[in-house]
């Protein structure tokens, strides 16, 4: 390609300097498509994993492992593996790799918020609900004289329907 003979290249190559990441690149994940999926028992509990364990997953460094742990603490523990998708900056491919190694084994005890009795401030404490959405929920509740089932939340303008399953983990109508 360079049309430099091997003998000349061998003589001048000691003078080349390359960054560390070129000389010693991180090994890429060569997926073995015949690889068996880990069983529930083989996976590490996502609610007990430390930063060091999380960082063994390709794509998770110190910053992302801290974000995962901080978000877990904010939730008082993950209820489902899919809550990883809500961690800021965590790409879907990385979440899938994490879920291959970790899973929620021990779910935390969560006291569900009664959507028909809670104030907007109470609802807004959930990490995925901002105050504006909480206010919209309360306004909808007053307008319709209560909420009979959580599915009604999908009728609220601006409600993130794709996150409904995660909302349902923390809310109740009774």
PDB file of C-alpha atoms in Angstrom:
ATOM      1  CA  UNK A   1       0.000   0.000   0.000  1.00  0.00           C
ATOM      2  CA  UNK A   2       2.749   2.471   0.951  1.00  0.00           C
ATOM      3  CA  UNK A   3       5.221   1.112  -1.624  1.00  0.00           C
ATOM      4  CA  UNK A   4       7.924   1.180   1.054  1.00  0.00           C
ATOM      5  CA  UNK A   5      10.053  -1.934   1.000  1.00  0.00           C
ATOM      6  CA  UNK A   6      10.070  -4.194   4.043  1.00  0.00           C
ATOM      7  CA  UNK A   7      13.784  -3.597   4.656  1.00  0.00           C
ATOM      8  CA  UNK A   8      13.327   0.195   4.795  1.00  0.00           C
ATOM      9  CA  UNK A   9      10.211  -0.178   6.931  1.00  0.00           C
ATOM     10  CA  UNK A  10      12.084  -2.403   9.414  1.00  0.00           C
ATOM     11  CA  UNK A  11      14.877   0.195   9.671  1.00  0.00           C
ATOM     12  CA  UNK A  12      12.576   3.172  10.356  1.00  0.00           C
ATOM     13  CA  UNK A  13       9.838   1.468  12.406  1.00  0.00           C
ATOM     14  CA  UNK A  14      11.651   1.978  15.769  1.00  0.00           C
ATOM     15  CA  UNK A  15      11.134   5.727  15.251  1.00  0.00           C
ATOM     16  CA  UNK A  16       7.345   5.450  14.980  1.00  0.00           C
ATOM     17  CA  UNK A  17       5.345   6.455  18.033  1.00  0.00           C
ATOM     18  CA  UNK A  18       1.746   5.388  18.470  1.00  0.00           C
ATOM     19  CA  UNK A  19      -0.721   6.153  21.268  1.00  0.00           C
ATOM     20  CA  UNK A  20      -1.285   3.482  23.896  1.00  0.00           C
ATOM     21  CA  UNK A  21      -4.785   2.704  22.583  1.00  0.00           C
ATOM     22  CA  UNK A  22      -3.293   1.754  19.188  1.00  0.00           C
ATOM     23  CA  UNK A  23      -0.555  -0.443  20.642  1.00  0.00           C
ATOM     24  CA  UNK A  24      -2.772  -2.135  23.255  1.00  0.00           C
ATOM     25  CA  UNK A  25      -6.395  -1.794  22.111  1.00  0.00           C
ATOM     26  CA  UNK A  26      -9.220  -2.971  24.336  1.00  0.00           C
ATOM     27  CA  UNK A  27     -10.388  -6.367  23.195  1.00  0.00           C
ATOM     28  CA  UNK A  28     -13.592  -6.157  21.229  1.00  0.00           C
ATOM     29  CA  UNK A  29     -16.473  -8.334  22.182  1.00  0.00           C
ATOM     30  CA  UNK A  30     -16.469 -11.102  19.650  1.00  0.00           C
ATOM     31  CA  UNK A  31     -19.911 -12.462  20.092  1.00  0.00           C
ATOM     32  CA  UNK A  32     -20.218 -16.159  19.885  1.00  0.00           C
ATOM     33  CA  UNK A  33     -23.693 -16.683  18.501  1.00  0.00           C
ATOM     34  CA  UNK A  34     -23.669 -20.262  19.748  1.00  0.00           C
ATOM     35  CA  UNK A  35     -23.082 -19.035  23.282  1.00  0.00           C
ATOM     36  CA  UNK A  36     -25.712 -20.166  25.733  1.00  0.00           C
ATOM     37  CA  UNK A  37     -27.610 -17.509  27.603  1.00  0.00           C
ATOM     38  CA  UNK A  38     -26.843 -17.428  31.312  1.00  0.00           C
ATOM     39  CA  UNK A  39     -29.515 -18.809  33.569  1.00  0.00           C
ATOM     40  CA  UNK A  40     -31.184 -16.741  36.258  1.00  0.00           C
ATOM     41  CA  UNK A  41     -29.011 -18.435  38.905  1.00  0.00           C
ATOM     42  CA  UNK A  42     -25.791 -17.684  36.991  1.00  0.00           C
ATOM     43  CA  UNK A  43     -26.495 -13.964  36.715  1.00  0.00           C
ATOM     44  CA  UNK A  44     -25.430 -11.423  39.339  1.00  0.00           C
ATOM     45  CA  UNK A  45     -28.158  -9.544  41.223  1.00  0.00           C
ATOM     46  CA  UNK A  46     -28.419  -6.097  39.635  1.00  0.00           C
ATOM     47  CA  UNK A  47     -29.453  -4.614  42.982  1.00  0.00           C
ATOM     48  CA  UNK A  48     -26.264  -5.848  44.669  1.00  0.00           C
ATOM     49  CA  UNK A  49     -23.738  -5.285  41.873  1.00  0.00           C
ATOM     50  CA  UNK A  50     -20.878  -2.919  42.608  1.00  0.00           C
ATOM     51  CA  UNK A  51     -19.124  -0.573  40.184  1.00  0.00           C
ATOM     52  CA  UNK A  52     -16.261  -2.987  39.602  1.00  0.00           C
ATOM     53  CA  UNK A  53     -18.607  -5.804  38.573  1.00  0.00           C
ATOM     54  CA  UNK A  54     -20.581  -3.520  36.247  1.00  0.00           C
ATOM     55  CA  UNK A  55     -17.401  -2.274  34.602  1.00  0.00           C
ATOM     56  CA  UNK A  56     -16.610  -5.796  33.394  1.00  0.00           C
ATOM     57  CA  UNK A  57     -19.358  -5.322  30.812  1.00  0.00           C
ATOM     58  CA  UNK A  58     -18.004  -3.951  27.542  1.00  0.00           C
ATOM     59  CA  UNK A  59     -19.150  -0.337  27.213  1.00  0.00           C
ATOM     60  CA  UNK A  60     -19.515   0.343  30.947  1.00  0.00           C
ATOM     61  CA  UNK A  61     -16.786   2.473  32.471  1.00  0.00           C
ATOM     62  CA  UNK A  62     -16.449   4.300  35.751  1.00  0.00           C
ATOM     63  CA  UNK A  63     -18.908   7.069  34.821  1.00  0.00           C
ATOM     64  CA  UNK A  64     -21.692   4.769  33.608  1.00  0.00           C
ATOM     65  CA  UNK A  65     -21.303   2.311  36.488  1.00  0.00           C
ATOM     66  CA  UNK A  66     -21.666   5.251  38.910  1.00  0.00           C
ATOM     67  CA  UNK A  67     -24.778   6.447  37.056  1.00  0.00           C
ATOM     68  CA  UNK A  68     -26.307   2.964  37.235  1.00  0.00           C
ATOM     69  CA  UNK A  69     -25.654   2.730  40.974  1.00  0.00           C
ATOM     70  CA  UNK A  70     -26.875   6.297  41.612  1.00  0.00           C
ATOM     71  CA  UNK A  71     -30.068   5.626  39.659  1.00  0.00           C
ATOM     72  CA  UNK A  72     -30.580   2.343  41.521  1.00  0.00           C
ATOM     73  CA  UNK A  73     -30.256   4.191  44.840  1.00  0.00           C
ATOM     74  CA  UNK A  74     -32.682   6.860  43.655  1.00  0.00           C
ATOM     75  CA  UNK A  75     -35.238   4.126  42.900  1.00  0.00           C
ATOM     76  CA  UNK A  76     -34.439   2.309  46.158  1.00  0.00           C
ATOM     77  CA  UNK A  77     -33.533  -0.626  43.928  1.00  0.00           C
ATOM     78  CA  UNK A  78     -34.495  -1.855  40.492  1.00  0.00           C
ATOM     79  CA  UNK A  79     -37.794  -3.681  40.148  1.00  0.00           C
ATOM     80  CA  UNK A  80     -37.118  -4.840  36.573  1.00  0.00           C
ATOM     81  CA  UNK A  81     -34.077  -5.179  34.328  1.00  0.00           C
ATOM     82  CA  UNK A  82     -35.690  -2.823  31.814  1.00  0.00           C
ATOM     83  CA  UNK A  83     -35.253   0.115  34.184  1.00  0.00           C
ATOM     84  CA  UNK A  84     -31.649   0.219  32.973  1.00  0.00           C
ATOM     85  CA  UNK A  85     -32.961   1.820  29.783  1.00  0.00           C
ATOM     86  CA  UNK A  86     -33.810   4.903  31.881  1.00  0.00           C
ATOM     87  CA  UNK A  87     -30.196   5.463  32.980  1.00  0.00           C
ATOM     88  CA  UNK A  88     -28.908   8.576  31.228  1.00  0.00           C
ATOM     89  CA  UNK A  89     -26.234   7.886  28.617  1.00  0.00           C
ATOM     90  CA  UNK A  90     -26.633   4.108  28.619  1.00  0.00           C
ATOM     91  CA  UNK A  91     -27.035   2.899  25.041  1.00  0.00           C
ATOM     92  CA  UNK A  92     -29.471   0.096  24.245  1.00  0.00           C
ATOM     93  CA  UNK A  93     -26.668  -2.241  23.114  1.00  0.00           C
ATOM     94  CA  UNK A  94     -24.872  -1.737  26.443  1.00  0.00           C
ATOM     95  CA  UNK A  95     -28.088  -2.371  28.392  1.00  0.00           C
ATOM     96  CA  UNK A  96     -28.519  -5.659  26.522  1.00  0.00           C
ATOM     97  CA  UNK A  97     -24.962  -6.689  27.437  1.00  0.00           C
ATOM     98  CA  UNK A  98     -25.599  -5.787  31.082  1.00  0.00           C
ATOM     99  CA  UNK A  99     -28.810  -7.845  31.105  1.00  0.00           C
ATOM    100  CA  UNK A 100     -26.824 -10.836  29.777  1.00  0.00           C
ATOM    101  CA  UNK A 101     -24.740 -10.750  32.982  1.00  0.00           C
ATOM    102  CA  UNK A 102     -27.067  -9.207  35.588  1.00  0.00           C
ATOM    103  CA  UNK A 103     -30.720  -9.439  36.576  1.00  0.00           C
ATOM    104  CA  UNK A 104     -33.000  -8.277  39.373  1.00  0.00           C
ATOM    105  CA  UNK A 105     -33.129 -11.125  41.858  1.00  0.00           C
ATOM    106  CA  UNK A 106     -34.216  -9.447  45.075  1.00  0.00           C
ATOM    107  CA  UNK A 107     -36.816  -6.780  44.445  1.00  0.00           C
ATOM    108  CA  UNK A 108     -37.015  -3.925  46.929  1.00  0.00           C
ATOM    109  CA  UNK A 109     -40.194  -3.327  48.879  1.00  0.00           C
ATOM    110  CA  UNK A 110     -41.814  -0.337  47.215  1.00  0.00           C
ATOM    111  CA  UNK A 111     -44.835   1.436  48.635  1.00  0.00           C
ATOM    112  CA  UNK A 112     -46.968   2.295  45.634  1.00  0.00           C
ATOM    113  CA  UNK A 113     -48.374   5.789  45.357  1.00  0.00           C
ATOM    114  CA  UNK A 114     -52.157   6.032  45.140  1.00  0.00           C
ATOM    115  CA  UNK A 115     -52.716   8.144  42.042  1.00  0.00           C
ATOM    116  CA  UNK A 116     -56.162   9.211  43.286  1.00  0.00           C
ATOM    117  CA  UNK A 117     -54.899  10.613  46.587  1.00  0.00           C
ATOM    118  CA  UNK A 118     -51.380  11.855  45.862  1.00  0.00           C
ATOM    119  CA  UNK A 119     -50.500  15.478  45.244  1.00  0.00           C
ATOM    120  CA  UNK A 120     -48.497  16.556  42.216  1.00  0.00           C
ATOM    121  CA  UNK A 121     -45.473  16.896  44.504  1.00  0.00           C
ATOM    122  CA  UNK A 122     -45.902  13.324  45.727  1.00  0.00           C
ATOM    123  CA  UNK A 123     -46.150  11.979  42.185  1.00  0.00           C
ATOM    124  CA  UNK A 124     -43.187  14.054  41.000  1.00  0.00           C
ATOM    125  CA  UNK A 125     -40.813  12.306  43.423  1.00  0.00           C
ATOM    126  CA  UNK A 126     -40.711   9.379  41.006  1.00  0.00           C
ATOM    127  CA  UNK A 127     -37.527   9.732  38.960  1.00  0.00           C
ATOM    128  CA  UNK A 128     -39.216   9.444  35.582  1.00  0.00           C
ATOM    129  CA  UNK A 129     -42.026  11.930  36.252  1.00  0.00           C
ATOM    130  CA  UNK A 130     -41.331  15.658  36.168  1.00  0.00           C
ATOM    131  CA  UNK A 131     -43.524  18.125  38.043  1.00  0.00           C
ATOM    132  CA  UNK A 132     -45.316  19.277  34.876  1.00  0.00           C
ATOM    133  CA  UNK A 133     -46.434  15.717  34.069  1.00  0.00           C
ATOM    134  CA  UNK A 134     -47.416  15.142  37.705  1.00  0.00           C
ATOM    135  CA  UNK A 135     -49.565  18.296  37.534  1.00  0.00           C
ATOM    136  CA  UNK A 136     -51.175  17.041  34.295  1.00  0.00           C
ATOM    137  CA  UNK A 137     -52.021  13.751  36.048  1.00  0.00           C
ATOM    138  CA  UNK A 138     -53.617  15.566  38.998  1.00  0.00           C
ATOM    139  CA  UNK A 139     -55.568  17.876  36.634  1.00  0.00           C
ATOM    140  CA  UNK A 140     -56.810  14.851  34.666  1.00  0.00           C
ATOM    141  CA  UNK A 141     -57.862  13.177  37.918  1.00  0.00           C
ATOM    142  CA  UNK A 142     -59.891  16.205  39.012  1.00  0.00           C
ATOM    143  CA  UNK A 143     -61.440  16.661  35.580  1.00  0.00           C
ATOM    144  CA  UNK A 144     -62.546  13.006  35.418  1.00  0.00           C
ATOM    145  CA  UNK A 145     -63.443  12.703  39.129  1.00  0.00           C
ATOM    146  CA  UNK A 146     -60.766  10.125  39.754  1.00  0.00           C
ATOM    147  CA  UNK A 147     -58.812   7.535  37.851  1.00  0.00           C
ATOM    148  CA  UNK A 148     -60.344   4.058  37.745  1.00  0.00           C
ATOM    149  CA  UNK A 149     -57.433   2.262  36.117  1.00  0.00           C
ATOM    150  CA  UNK A 150     -53.842   3.177  35.400  1.00  0.00           C
ATOM    151  CA  UNK A 151     -54.435   2.703  31.663  1.00  0.00           C
ATOM    152  CA  UNK A 152     -56.280   6.038  31.735  1.00  0.00           C
ATOM    153  CA  UNK A 153     -52.930   7.778  32.174  1.00  0.00           C
ATOM    154  CA  UNK A 154     -52.268   7.049  28.498  1.00  0.00           C
ATOM    155  CA  UNK A 155     -55.042   9.561  27.659  1.00  0.00           C
ATOM    156  CA  UNK A 156     -53.056  12.443  29.144  1.00  0.00           C
ATOM    157  CA  UNK A 157     -51.427  14.617  26.507  1.00  0.00           C
ATOM    158  CA  UNK A 158     -47.656  14.284  26.645  1.00  0.00           C
ATOM    159  CA  UNK A 159     -47.730  11.096  28.714  1.00  0.00           C
ATOM    160  CA  UNK A 160     -44.766   8.879  27.715  1.00  0.00           C
ATOM    161  CA  UNK A 161     -46.714   5.766  26.718  1.00  0.00           C
ATOM    162  CA  UNK A 162     -43.508   3.819  26.048  1.00  0.00           C
ATOM    163  CA  UNK A 163     -42.704   4.076  29.766  1.00  0.00           C
ATOM    164  CA  UNK A 164     -46.152   3.072  30.992  1.00  0.00           C
ATOM    165  CA  UNK A 165     -44.983  -0.311  32.311  1.00  0.00           C
ATOM    166  CA  UNK A 166     -42.412   1.409  34.526  1.00  0.00           C
ATOM    167  CA  UNK A 167     -45.028   3.888  35.816  1.00  0.00           C
ATOM    168  CA  UNK A 168     -47.300   1.016  36.752  1.00  0.00           C
ATOM    169  CA  UNK A 169     -44.609  -0.429  39.034  1.00  0.00           C
ATOM    170  CA  UNK A 170     -44.902   2.563  41.364  1.00  0.00           C
ATOM    171  CA  UNK A 171     -48.529   3.647  41.104  1.00  0.00           C
ATOM    172  CA  UNK A 172     -51.906   2.264  42.139  1.00  0.00           C
ATOM    173  CA  UNK A 173     -55.503   3.482  41.867  1.00  0.00           C
ATOM    174  CA  UNK A 174     -56.652   2.063  45.229  1.00  0.00           C
TER     175      UNK A 174
END
